[in-house]
Tab-separated table of C-alpha atoms in Angstrom:
chain	number	residue	atom	x	y	z
A	117	MET	CA	-44.794	-23.559	34.562
A	118	SER	CA	-41.795	-21.643	35.712
A	119	ASP	CA	-40.338	-21.146	32.222
A	120	PHE	CA	-43.397	-19.343	30.844
A	121	ASP	CA	-42.452	-15.950	29.384
A	122	PRO	CA	-45.046	-13.847	27.503
A	123	ALA	CA	-42.179	-12.380	25.447
A	124	ASP	CA	-41.824	-15.773	23.717
A	125	LEU	CA	-45.394	-15.640	22.399
A	126	ARG	CA	-46.346	-14.514	18.915
A	127	VAL	CA	-49.905	-15.788	18.509
A	128	ILE	CA	-52.887	-16.078	20.834
A	129	ALA	CA	-55.323	-18.768	19.718
A	130	PHE	CA	-58.828	-18.553	21.130
A	131	ASP	CA	-61.286	-21.317	21.607
A	132	ILE	CA	-64.703	-20.092	20.470
A	133	PHE	CA	-67.726	-21.897	21.990
A	134	GLY	CA	-67.957	-20.910	25.639
A	135	THR	CA	-64.581	-19.163	25.705
A	136	THR	CA	-65.232	-16.246	23.320
A	137	PHE	CA	-68.953	-16.640	22.616
A	138	ASP	CA	-71.877	-17.425	24.915
A	139	TRP	CA	-73.312	-20.462	23.162
A	140	TYR	CA	-75.803	-21.211	25.936
A	141	SER	CA	-77.665	-17.890	25.706
A	142	GLY	CA	-77.344	-17.694	21.935
A	143	VAL	CA	-78.605	-21.192	21.220
A	144	SER	CA	-81.333	-21.263	23.864
A	145	GLU	CA	-82.835	-17.922	22.802
A	146	GLN	CA	-82.759	-18.662	19.082
A	147	VAL	CA	-84.139	-22.204	19.513
A	148	SER	CA	-87.019	-20.942	21.671
A	149	ARG	CA	-87.840	-18.260	19.119
A	150	ILE	CA	-87.672	-20.517	16.059
A	151	ALA	CA	-89.762	-23.152	17.834
A	152	ALA	CA	-92.422	-20.533	18.612
A	153	GLU	CA	-92.451	-19.552	14.930
A	154	GLN	CA	-93.048	-23.226	14.079
A	155	GLY	CA	-95.954	-23.296	16.517
A	156	VAL	CA	-94.375	-25.445	19.244
A	157	THR	CA	-92.791	-24.767	22.617
A	158	ILE	CA	-89.241	-25.867	23.409
A	159	ASP	CA	-87.347	-25.227	26.644
A	160	GLY	CA	-84.425	-23.499	24.891
A	161	GLY	CA	-82.028	-23.816	27.812
A	162	ARG	CA	-82.563	-27.533	28.186
A	163	PHE	CA	-82.374	-28.004	24.436
A	164	ALA	CA	-79.087	-26.056	24.229
A	165	ASP	CA	-77.669	-28.187	27.058
A	166	ASP	CA	-78.714	-31.417	25.394
A	167	TRP	CA	-77.374	-30.318	22.008
A	168	ARG	CA	-74.017	-29.251	23.407
A	169	GLY	CA	-73.900	-32.464	25.453
A	170	ARG	CA	-73.739	-34.453	22.233
A	171	TYR	CA	-70.869	-32.382	20.849
A	172	ILE	CA	-67.910	-34.151	22.458
A	173	PRO	CA	-69.260	-37.689	21.912
A	174	SER	CA	-69.967	-36.874	18.243
A	175	MET	CA	-66.458	-35.525	17.666
A	176	ARG	CA	-64.982	-38.585	19.315
A	177	THR	CA	-66.490	-40.787	16.619
A	178	VAL	CA	-64.475	-38.801	14.057
A	179	ASN	CA	-61.250	-38.552	16.050
A	180	SER	CA	-61.334	-42.284	16.825
A	181	GLY	CA	-61.559	-43.127	13.128
A	182	GLU	CA	-64.943	-44.764	13.686
A	183	ARG	CA	-66.280	-42.543	10.913
A	184	ASP	CA	-64.813	-40.342	8.182
A	185	TRP	CA	-64.258	-36.645	8.609
A	186	ALA	CA	-67.462	-34.658	9.025
A	187	TYR	CA	-67.513	-30.963	9.844
A	188	LEU	CA	-69.328	-29.586	12.842
A	189	ASP	CA	-72.489	-28.505	10.992
A	190	THR	CA	-73.008	-32.137	9.998
A	191	LEU	CA	-72.525	-33.367	13.573
A	192	HIS	CA	-74.840	-30.624	14.854
A	193	ARG	CA	-77.472	-31.647	12.322
A	194	GLU	CA	-77.346	-35.311	13.293
A	195	SER	CA	-77.658	-34.432	16.987
A	196	LEU	CA	-80.485	-32.044	16.175
A	197	ASP	CA	-82.505	-34.670	14.325
A	198	ASP	CA	-82.216	-36.985	17.335
A	199	LEU	CA	-83.106	-34.277	19.819
A	200	LEU	CA	-86.178	-33.098	17.936
A	201	GLU	CA	-87.459	-36.682	18.123
A	202	LEU	CA	-86.626	-36.947	21.817
A	203	HIS	CA	-88.365	-33.656	22.582
A	204	GLY	CA	-91.404	-34.904	20.644
A	205	VAL	CA	-91.411	-32.002	18.167
A	206	ALA	CA	-89.837	-33.561	15.059
A	207	ALA	CA	-92.986	-33.101	12.959
A	208	ALA	CA	-92.874	-29.320	13.439
A	209	PHE	CA	-89.484	-28.889	11.750
A	210	ASP	CA	-89.076	-29.401	8.015
A	211	GLU	CA	-85.735	-29.339	6.193
A	212	ALA	CA	-85.621	-25.539	5.989
A	213	ALA	CA	-86.403	-25.132	9.702
A	214	ARG	CA	-83.720	-27.676	10.619
A	215	ARG	CA	-81.176	-25.791	8.546
A	216	ARG	CA	-82.118	-22.608	10.365
A	217	LEU	CA	-81.586	-24.373	13.682
A	218	VAL	CA	-78.123	-25.654	12.680
A	219	HIS	CA	-77.225	-22.088	11.759
A	220	VAL	CA	-78.043	-20.694	15.194
A	221	TRP	CA	-74.491	-21.811	16.083
A	222	HIS	CA	-73.226	-19.393	13.399
A	223	ARG	CA	-74.624	-16.380	15.223
A	224	LEU	CA	-73.909	-16.152	18.933
A	225	PRO	CA	-73.317	-13.270	21.335
A	226	ALA	CA	-69.713	-12.667	22.364
A	227	TRP	CA	-68.949	-12.424	26.072
A	228	PRO	CA	-69.008	-8.759	27.120
A	229	ASP	CA	-65.231	-8.570	27.700
A	230	ALA	CA	-64.285	-10.151	24.348
A	231	ALA	CA	-64.182	-7.139	22.012
A	232	SER	CA	-62.213	-4.827	24.307
A	233	GLY	CA	-59.861	-7.570	25.494
A	234	LEU	CA	-59.075	-8.722	21.959
A	235	ALA	CA	-58.469	-5.137	20.828
A	236	ARG	CA	-55.862	-4.741	23.579
A	237	LEU	CA	-54.220	-8.115	22.918
A	238	ARG	CA	-54.068	-7.436	19.176
A	239	ARG	CA	-51.652	-4.549	19.743
A	240	ARG	CA	-48.954	-7.074	20.537
A	241	TYR	CA	-50.052	-10.495	19.285
A	242	VAL	CA	-51.579	-12.082	16.231
A	243	LEU	CA	-55.057	-13.263	17.206
A	244	ALA	CA	-56.470	-16.477	15.752
A	245	ALA	CA	-59.818	-18.155	16.292
A	246	LEU	CA	-58.984	-21.859	16.765
A	247	SER	CA	-62.078	-23.961	17.108
A	248	ASN	CA	-63.735	-27.223	16.236
A	249	GLY	CA	-66.403	-25.183	14.462
A	250	GLY	CA	-66.342	-25.284	10.671
A	251	PHE	CA	-64.553	-22.579	8.705
A	252	ALA	CA	-67.821	-21.023	7.505
A	253	LEU	CA	-69.349	-21.165	10.985
A	254	LEU	CA	-66.325	-19.411	12.515
A	255	THR	CA	-66.211	-16.824	9.750
A	256	ASN	CA	-69.894	-16.096	10.280
A	257	LEU	CA	-69.389	-15.693	14.042
A	258	VAL	CA	-66.529	-13.261	13.384
A	259	HIS	CA	-68.603	-11.448	10.778
A	260	HIS	CA	-71.691	-10.940	12.919
A	261	SER	CA	-69.740	-10.053	16.066
A	262	GLY	CA	-67.110	-7.864	14.398
A	263	LEU	CA	-64.499	-9.229	16.820
A	264	PRO	CA	-60.985	-8.206	15.729
A	265	PHE	CA	-59.446	-11.585	14.960
A	266	ASP	CA	-56.650	-11.622	12.403
A	267	CYS	CA	-57.604	-15.015	11.022
A	268	VAL	CA	-59.806	-18.049	11.448
A	269	VAL	CA	-58.275	-21.512	11.837
A	270	SER	CA	-60.808	-24.314	11.912
A	271	ALA	CA	-60.356	-27.964	12.810
A	272	GLU	CA	-61.787	-28.415	9.305
A	273	LEU	CA	-58.394	-27.382	7.902
A	274	ALA	CA	-56.779	-30.282	9.779
A	275	ARG	CA	-59.709	-32.677	9.240
A	276	ALA	CA	-59.333	-33.628	12.896
A	277	TYR	CA	-60.859	-32.221	16.047
A	278	LYS	CA	-59.235	-30.809	19.147
A	279	PRO	CA	-57.946	-32.261	21.467
A	280	LEU	CA	-55.986	-34.271	18.867
A	281	PRO	CA	-52.669	-32.513	18.129
A	282	ALA	CA	-53.416	-31.826	14.431
A	283	PRO	CA	-55.601	-28.710	14.783
A	284	TYR	CA	-53.135	-27.042	17.169
A	285	LEU	CA	-50.148	-27.921	14.980
A	286	THR	CA	-52.001	-26.821	11.845
A	287	ALA	CA	-52.530	-23.401	13.404
A	288	ALA	CA	-48.858	-23.027	14.339
A	289	GLY	CA	-47.758	-24.282	10.915
A	290	LEU	CA	-50.046	-21.984	8.944
A	291	LEU	CA	-48.937	-19.035	11.047
A	292	ASP	CA	-45.265	-19.946	10.624
A	293	VAL	CA	-44.484	-20.091	14.329
A	294	GLU	CA	-43.304	-22.781	16.715
A	295	PRO	CA	-46.024	-24.441	18.817
A	296	GLY	CA	-44.452	-22.889	21.932
A	297	GLN	CA	-45.031	-19.413	20.482
A	298	VAL	CA	-48.807	-19.960	20.563
A	299	LEU	CA	-50.924	-19.376	23.659
A	300	MET	CA	-54.099	-21.461	23.539
A	301	THR	CA	-56.856	-19.724	25.471
A	302	ALA	CA	-59.880	-21.764	26.489
A	303	ALA	CA	-62.508	-22.273	29.181
A	304	HIS	CA	-62.117	-26.069	28.998
A	305	ALA	CA	-59.447	-28.164	30.696
A	306	TRP	CA	-59.603	-30.819	27.945
A	307	ASP	CA	-58.772	-28.248	25.267
A	308	LEU	CA	-55.771	-26.939	27.214
A	309	ASP	CA	-54.582	-30.490	27.870
A	310	GLY	CA	-54.655	-31.131	24.114
A	311	ALA	CA	-52.852	-27.870	23.380
A	312	ARG	CA	-50.151	-28.555	25.942
A	313	ALA	CA	-49.624	-32.060	24.563
A	314	ALA	CA	-49.027	-30.451	21.141
A	315	GLY	CA	-46.433	-28.076	22.633
A	316	LEU	CA	-48.537	-24.925	22.945
A	317	ARG	CA	-48.721	-22.596	25.928
A	318	THR	CA	-52.041	-22.386	27.743
A	319	ALA	CA	-54.345	-19.866	29.382
A	320	PHE	CA	-57.496	-20.903	31.216
A	321	VAL	CA	-60.391	-18.452	31.148
A	322	GLU	CA	-63.055	-19.004	33.744
A	323	ARG	CA	-66.566	-18.591	32.271
A	324	PRO	CA	-68.925	-19.298	35.185
A	325	LEU	CA	-72.058	-18.917	33.044
A	326	GLU	CA	-70.839	-20.951	30.084
A	327	LYS	CA	-73.365	-23.713	30.687
A	328	GLY	CA	-76.170	-21.449	31.824
A	329	PRO	CA	-77.441	-20.785	35.342
A	330	HIS	CA	-77.559	-24.450	36.361
A	331	GLY	CA	-74.520	-25.879	34.562
A	332	ALA	CA	-71.165	-26.903	35.993
A	333	PRO	CA	-68.426	-25.371	33.861
A	334	ASP	CA	-64.733	-26.077	34.369
A	335	ARG	CA	-63.131	-24.006	37.118
A	336	ALA	CA	-59.548	-22.781	37.327
A	337	GLU	CA	-58.727	-25.425	39.916
A	338	ASP	CA	-59.777	-28.158	37.475
A	339	ALA	CA	-57.357	-27.017	34.763
A	340	THR	CA	-53.596	-27.173	34.304
A	341	SER	CA	-52.374	-24.042	32.525
A	342	ASP	CA	-49.607	-21.441	32.326
A	343	LEU	CA	-52.080	-18.677	33.124
A	344	ALA	CA	-55.555	-18.579	34.660
A	345	VAL	CA	-57.764	-15.521	34.228
A	346	THR	CA	-61.417	-14.534	34.529
A	347	GLY	CA	-61.746	-12.762	31.168
A	348	PHE	CA	-59.955	-11.365	28.148
A	349	GLY	CA	-59.287	-8.038	29.893
A	350	GLU	CA	-57.466	-9.854	32.673
A	351	LEU	CA	-55.559	-11.826	30.031
A	352	ALA	CA	-54.437	-8.532	28.464
A	353	ASP	CA	-53.355	-7.360	31.933
A	354	ALA	CA	-51.419	-10.579	32.541
A	355	LEU	CA	-49.594	-10.233	29.219
A	356	GLY	CA	-48.833	-6.547	29.748
A	357	CYS	CA	-50.952	-5.319	26.811
B	82	MET	CA	-73.014	-10.219	-17.991
B	83	SER	CA	-76.699	-9.581	-18.123
B	84	ASP	CA	-77.570	-12.126	-15.421
B	85	PHE	CA	-75.378	-10.548	-12.733
B	86	ASP	CA	-77.380	-9.698	-9.619
B	87	PRO	CA	-75.658	-8.449	-6.435
B	88	ALA	CA	-78.491	-10.028	-4.434
B	89	ASP	CA	-77.095	-13.464	-5.356
B	90	LEU	CA	-73.735	-12.728	-3.719
B	91	ARG	CA	-72.798	-13.856	-0.222
B	92	VAL	CA	-69.021	-13.420	-0.151
B	93	ILE	CA	-66.627	-10.863	-1.594
B	94	ALA	CA	-63.128	-12.277	-2.077
B	95	PHE	CA	-60.328	-9.760	-2.421
B	96	ASP	CA	-57.046	-10.186	-4.151
B	97	ILE	CA	-54.345	-8.690	-1.965
B	98	PHE	CA	-51.132	-7.615	-3.762
B	99	GLY	CA	-51.936	-4.536	-5.828
B	100	THR	CA	-55.693	-4.807	-5.301
B	101	THR	CA	-55.961	-4.182	-1.548
B	102	PHE	CA	-52.356	-3.316	-0.660
B	103	ASP	CA	-49.806	-1.108	-2.406
B	104	TRP	CA	-46.953	-3.597	-2.797
B	105	TYR	CA	-44.880	-1.252	-4.959
B	106	SER	CA	-44.579	1.523	-2.346
B	107	GLY	CA	-44.319	-0.891	0.564
B	108	VAL	CA	-41.626	-3.085	-0.925
B	109	SER	CA	-39.593	-0.280	-2.516
B	110	GLU	CA	-39.485	1.812	0.661
B	111	GLN	CA	-38.626	-1.070	2.972
B	112	VAL	CA	-35.993	-2.497	0.621
B	113	SER	CA	-34.300	0.909	0.280
B	114	ARG	CA	-34.270	1.349	4.051
B	115	ILE	CA	-32.990	-2.132	4.872
B	116	ALA	CA	-30.300	-1.803	2.187
B	117	ALA	CA	-29.179	1.482	3.730
B	118	GLU	CA	-28.951	-0.229	7.125
B	119	GLN	CA	-26.748	-2.886	5.516
B	120	GLY	CA	-24.525	-0.136	4.115
B	121	VAL	CA	-25.472	-0.450	0.433
B	122	THR	CA	-27.714	1.489	-1.919
B	123	ILE	CA	-30.531	-0.211	-3.817
B	124	ASP	CA	-33.023	1.462	-6.147
B	125	GLY	CA	-36.050	0.244	-4.203
B	126	GLY	CA	-38.537	0.896	-6.998
B	127	ARG	CA	-36.550	-1.030	-9.575
B	128	PHE	CA	-35.920	-3.831	-7.086
B	129	ALA	CA	-39.629	-4.066	-6.233
B	130	ASP	CA	-40.465	-4.229	-9.949
B	131	ASP	CA	-37.901	-6.935	-10.596
B	132	TRP	CA	-38.991	-8.945	-7.569
B	133	ARG	CA	-42.669	-8.797	-8.501
B	134	GLY	CA	-41.747	-9.592	-12.107
B	135	ARG	CA	-40.544	-13.008	-10.991
B	136	TYR	CA	-43.736	-13.764	-9.111
B	137	ILE	CA	-45.908	-15.115	-11.921
B	138	PRO	CA	-43.115	-17.173	-13.556
B	139	SER	CA	-42.212	-18.683	-10.172
B	140	MET	CA	-45.806	-19.655	-9.448
B	141	ARG	CA	-46.128	-21.209	-12.881
B	142	THR	CA	-43.420	-23.717	-12.009
B	143	VAL	CA	-45.634	-24.914	-9.154
B	144	ASN	CA	-48.951	-24.846	-11.019
B	145	SER	CA	-47.437	-26.721	-13.975
B	146	GLY	CA	-46.274	-29.534	-11.707
B	147	GLU	CA	-42.640	-28.806	-12.631
B	148	ARG	CA	-41.941	-28.571	-8.902
B	149	ASP	CA	-43.716	-29.537	-5.677
B	150	TRP	CA	-45.833	-27.118	-3.730
B	151	ALA	CA	-43.875	-24.232	-2.239
B	152	TYR	CA	-45.537	-21.315	-0.480
B	153	LEU	CA	-44.981	-17.745	-1.542
B	154	ASP	CA	-42.307	-16.898	1.044
B	155	THR	CA	-40.153	-19.655	-0.459
B	156	LEU	CA	-40.658	-18.351	-3.996
B	157	HIS	CA	-39.958	-14.798	-2.814
B	158	ARG	CA	-36.766	-15.979	-1.119
B	159	GLU	CA	-35.488	-17.761	-4.222
B	160	SER	CA	-36.186	-14.701	-6.395
B	161	LEU	CA	-34.544	-12.496	-3.785
B	162	ASP	CA	-31.341	-14.520	-3.742
B	163	ASP	CA	-31.101	-14.201	-7.543
B	164	LEU	CA	-31.861	-10.488	-7.530
B	165	LEU	CA	-29.316	-9.650	-4.845
B	166	GLU	CA	-26.706	-11.304	-7.071
B	167	LEU	CA	-27.930	-9.450	-10.150
B	168	HIS	CA	-27.902	-6.130	-8.302
B	169	GLY	CA	-24.355	-6.890	-7.156
B	170	VAL	CA	-25.175	-6.610	-3.457
B	171	ALA	CA	-25.405	-10.253	-2.367
B	172	ALA	CA	-22.468	-9.975	0.033
B	173	ALA	CA	-24.217	-7.284	2.071
B	174	PHE	CA	-27.149	-9.530	3.054
B	175	ASP	CA	-26.676	-12.408	5.457
B	176	GLU	CA	-29.376	-14.928	6.321
B	177	ALA	CA	-31.047	-12.665	8.877
B	178	ALA	CA	-31.122	-9.699	6.476
B	179	ARG	CA	-32.601	-11.870	3.730
B	180	ARG	CA	-35.327	-13.076	6.066
B	181	ARG	CA	-36.109	-9.467	6.884
B	182	LEU	CA	-36.390	-8.697	3.181
B	183	VAL	CA	-38.748	-11.613	2.531
B	184	HIS	CA	-40.904	-10.302	5.366
B	185	VAL	CA	-41.345	-6.854	3.804
B	186	TRP	CA	-44.172	-8.505	1.842
B	187	HIS	CA	-45.868	-9.193	5.208
B	188	ARG	CA	-46.201	-5.506	5.987
B	189	LEU	CA	-47.541	-3.272	3.234
B	190	PRO	CA	-49.679	-0.131	3.179
B	191	ALA	CA	-53.316	-0.607	2.202
B	192	TRP	CA	-54.707	1.604	-0.559
B	193	PRO	CA	-56.372	4.649	1.014
B	194	ASP	CA	-59.909	3.559	0.077
B	195	ALA	CA	-59.526	0.005	1.437
B	196	ALA	CA	-60.507	0.401	5.095
B	197	SER	CA	-63.610	2.529	4.537
B	198	GLY	CA	-64.736	0.527	1.495
B	199	LEU	CA	-64.381	-2.807	3.285
B	200	ALA	CA	-66.242	-1.475	6.323
B	201	ARG	CA	-69.206	-0.569	4.087
B	202	LEU	CA	-69.126	-3.840	2.164
B	203	ARG	CA	-68.944	-5.862	5.378
B	204	ARG	CA	-72.404	-4.671	6.394
B	205	ARG	CA	-73.879	-6.920	3.740
B	206	TYR	CA	-71.254	-9.454	2.678
B	207	VAL	CA	-68.715	-11.806	4.210
B	208	LEU	CA	-65.271	-10.454	3.291
B	209	ALA	CA	-62.411	-12.868	2.554
B	210	ALA	CA	-58.814	-12.175	1.622
B	211	LEU	CA	-58.083	-14.615	-1.234
B	212	SER	CA	-54.497	-14.436	-2.341
B	213	ASN	CA	-51.507	-16.401	-3.505
B	214	GLY	CA	-49.689	-15.099	-0.416
B	215	GLY	CA	-49.082	-17.630	2.347
B	216	PHE	CA	-51.503	-17.903	5.261
B	217	ALA	CA	-49.033	-16.280	7.681
B	218	LEU	CA	-48.201	-13.497	5.244
B	219	LEU	CA	-51.882	-12.664	4.712
B	220	THR	CA	-52.611	-12.828	8.428
B	221	ASN	CA	-49.712	-10.464	9.094
B	222	LEU	CA	-50.960	-8.009	6.448
B	223	VAL	CA	-54.418	-8.076	8.036
B	224	HIS	CA	-52.898	-7.711	11.488
B	225	HIS	CA	-50.704	-4.701	10.697
B	226	SER	CA	-53.350	-2.946	8.599
B	227	GLY	CA	-56.331	-3.704	10.821
B	228	LEU	CA	-58.495	-4.137	7.709
B	229	PRO	CA	-61.877	-5.653	8.611
B	230	PHE	CA	-61.705	-8.966	6.767
B	231	ASP	CA	-63.759	-11.797	8.208
B	232	CYS	CA	-61.248	-14.457	7.225
B	233	VAL	CA	-58.079	-15.213	5.324
B	234	VAL	CA	-58.044	-17.838	2.565
B	235	SER	CA	-54.633	-18.526	1.128
B	236	ALA	CA	-53.639	-20.492	-1.967
B	237	GLU	CA	-51.612	-22.429	0.615
B	238	LEU	CA	-54.848	-24.084	1.767
B	239	ALA	CA	-55.376	-25.431	-1.766
B	240	ARG	CA	-51.682	-26.078	-2.405
B	241	ALA	CA	-52.192	-24.497	-5.817
B	242	TYR	CA	-51.953	-20.920	-7.025
B	243	LYS	CA	-54.487	-18.721	-8.715
B	244	PRO	CA	-55.410	-18.716	-11.598
B	245	LEU	CA	-55.899	-22.491	-11.259
B	246	PRO	CA	-59.463	-23.243	-10.120
B	247	ALA	CA	-58.482	-24.849	-6.789
B	248	PRO	CA	-57.902	-21.692	-4.699
B	249	TYR	CA	-61.192	-20.136	-5.829
B	250	LEU	CA	-63.131	-23.357	-5.236
B	251	THR	CA	-61.415	-23.884	-1.877
B	252	ALA	CA	-62.641	-20.463	-0.766
B	253	ALA	CA	-66.230	-21.179	-1.833
B	254	GLY	CA	-66.107	-24.635	-0.245
B	255	LEU	CA	-64.721	-23.453	3.090
B	256	LEU	CA	-67.303	-20.682	3.211
B	257	ASP	CA	-70.131	-23.096	2.334
B	258	VAL	CA	-71.373	-21.132	-0.659
B	259	GLU	CA	-71.681	-21.827	-4.372
B	260	PRO	CA	-68.898	-20.405	-6.561
B	261	GLY	CA	-71.447	-18.078	-8.177
B	262	GLN	CA	-72.179	-16.546	-4.751
B	263	VAL	CA	-68.591	-15.242	-4.537
B	264	LEU	CA	-67.452	-11.992	-6.143
B	265	MET	CA	-63.714	-12.075	-6.867
B	266	THR	CA	-62.305	-8.562	-6.757
B	267	ALA	CA	-58.917	-7.943	-8.346
B	268	ALA	CA	-56.804	-5.451	-10.255
B	269	HIS	CA	-55.532	-8.162	-12.620
B	270	ALA	CA	-57.312	-9.558	-15.677
B	271	TRP	CA	-55.601	-12.952	-15.288
B	272	ASP	CA	-56.997	-13.368	-11.757
B	273	LEU	CA	-60.532	-12.545	-12.868
B	274	ASP	CA	-60.204	-14.906	-15.824
B	275	GLY	CA	-59.259	-17.686	-13.407
B	276	ALA	CA	-62.121	-16.822	-11.055
B	277	ARG	CA	-64.675	-16.759	-13.862
B	278	ALA	CA	-63.444	-20.119	-15.163
B	279	ALA	CA	-64.079	-21.514	-11.664
B	280	GLY	CA	-67.640	-20.134	-11.701
B	281	LEU	CA	-67.129	-17.017	-9.540
B	282	ARG	CA	-68.442	-13.541	-10.266
B	283	THR	CA	-65.861	-10.853	-10.954
B	284	ALA	CA	-65.127	-7.199	-10.195
B	285	PHE	CA	-62.188	-5.382	-11.731
B	286	VAL	CA	-60.622	-2.625	-9.627
B	287	GLU	CA	-58.433	-0.195	-11.492
B	288	ARG	CA	-55.248	0.597	-9.552
B	289	PRO	CA	-53.319	3.025	-11.805
B	290	LEU	CA	-50.337	3.206	-9.430
B	291	GLU	CA	-50.096	-0.515	-8.725
B	292	LYS	CA	-46.776	-0.843	-10.506
B	293	GLY	CA	-45.405	2.529	-9.471
B	294	PRO	CA	-45.131	5.738	-11.483
B	295	HIS	CA	-43.621	4.073	-14.574
B	296	GLY	CA	-45.447	0.713	-14.624
B	297	ALA	CA	-48.233	-0.415	-16.911
B	298	PRO	CA	-50.996	-1.958	-14.780
B	299	ASP	CA	-54.079	-3.641	-16.225
B	300	ARG	CA	-56.826	-1.222	-17.232
B	301	ALA	CA	-60.568	-1.797	-17.188
B	302	GLU	CA	-60.614	-2.187	-20.977
B	303	ASP	CA	-58.139	-5.079	-20.695
B	304	ALA	CA	-60.323	-7.083	-18.322
B	305	THR	CA	-63.536	-9.053	-18.692
B	306	SER	CA	-65.657	-8.710	-15.557
B	307	ASP	CA	-69.172	-8.337	-14.209
B	308	LEU	CA	-68.268	-5.002	-12.617
B	309	ALA	CA	-65.469	-2.493	-13.135
B	310	VAL	CA	-64.704	0.125	-10.481
B	311	THR	CA	-61.911	2.487	-9.481
B	312	GLY	CA	-61.814	1.613	-5.774
B	313	PHE	CA	-63.514	-0.175	-2.897
B	314	GLY	CA	-65.772	2.797	-2.197
B	315	GLU	CA	-67.101	2.647	-5.738
B	316	LEU	CA	-67.537	-1.118	-5.328
B	317	ALA	CA	-69.667	-0.472	-2.230
B	318	ASP	CA	-71.709	2.041	-4.263
B	319	ALA	CA	-72.160	-0.439	-7.114
B	320	LEU	CA	-73.388	-3.121	-4.684
B	321	GLY	CA	-75.714	-0.740	-2.856
B	322	CYS	CA	-73.865	-0.938	0.487
């Protein structure tokens, strides 16, 4: 958009799964390891793909009003129970093991450029995590990674999932800024479409490995955004940080 | 309490004004400077005292139901307007100058032991700011100080002020822990009393200079708590971090 001016921004809001953290590697490795401890073999990469594949459909049932609010850990658990059946390994996972599996999403590796890029961007902007993950999940990801976010804003606070407008507007409202002073940064076209519809500015970050070696992540040409970059360092460059 | 065991804790929640940040120095210095820029003289220390003195009464009007929810910036602004009249300098402060004054509470110096103490505590515990300050205010304090909190939890999220139970229980709920797994850390007996009533554990931090050179802050002997320390470093020692 021709009227985009970084000087108007006050806050950069970061999507988390796939944009800031590598969910594919984190989930596949932890699932494979926990399965081995339970005495069974699971193809962690395929399992991670299948689990993530149920994420958007499960959120839609909440956003459509088909069911009451449920935070992401609950949706992850329901998908997990189904998938363990489908993979034929349900008997190997008791309640405690299933809880451990749900919590693998609370501890993921950050992309290599995240820490240094955020540190640069923080010199000029307030940095918020803005994700459909639950508040505890996001806090745990920040805790384990040590990434220098200023605050966590979860869809849980809005009791609605992105791409509905409520989570984006909740972030702007809590941070006392206009929606147009927030730059939503994400690796997913649908997230940026939702942000733009709520009045936010948008930056697309290309994450070619988001869905693992065989996946088909969104590419810059698929997304409409004010900025398109290949990492958080390039975002800092683009914003003059 | 004899049954207090640090191994049961998961989260340390920190009060902010006076406990983590030195509001007296920060407010008095900024008020004096802004007044000078407006061409008037204000005794910053006395003004800071008076302003803070209206904080608890103003919150009580919300917690009692006498008025609807209003976040701390609004309460600060109302107290400010009164105080500028009382100090005989109202004419020197237009809308923009008053907004600047309200925002001095968004940028305060941390106590010298805060950064190193939090860094040690973070190795073992999730660290939350838990304050009656608004979400934006707290985020700005974290941003400017760079203190390594994992998340910000504001009374604004509960639409009720400490010492009512709601802010404490909101923090535990969002972080997916039991109230008894949270250690509330504060320099004020009334805050710890509220936390304990909500089922949290409590640590008193003595801050002798909280109210400036002539103030009378709470002392350890005034407070009931599971732990009593003189700073965040001593808290890290007490918790074996």
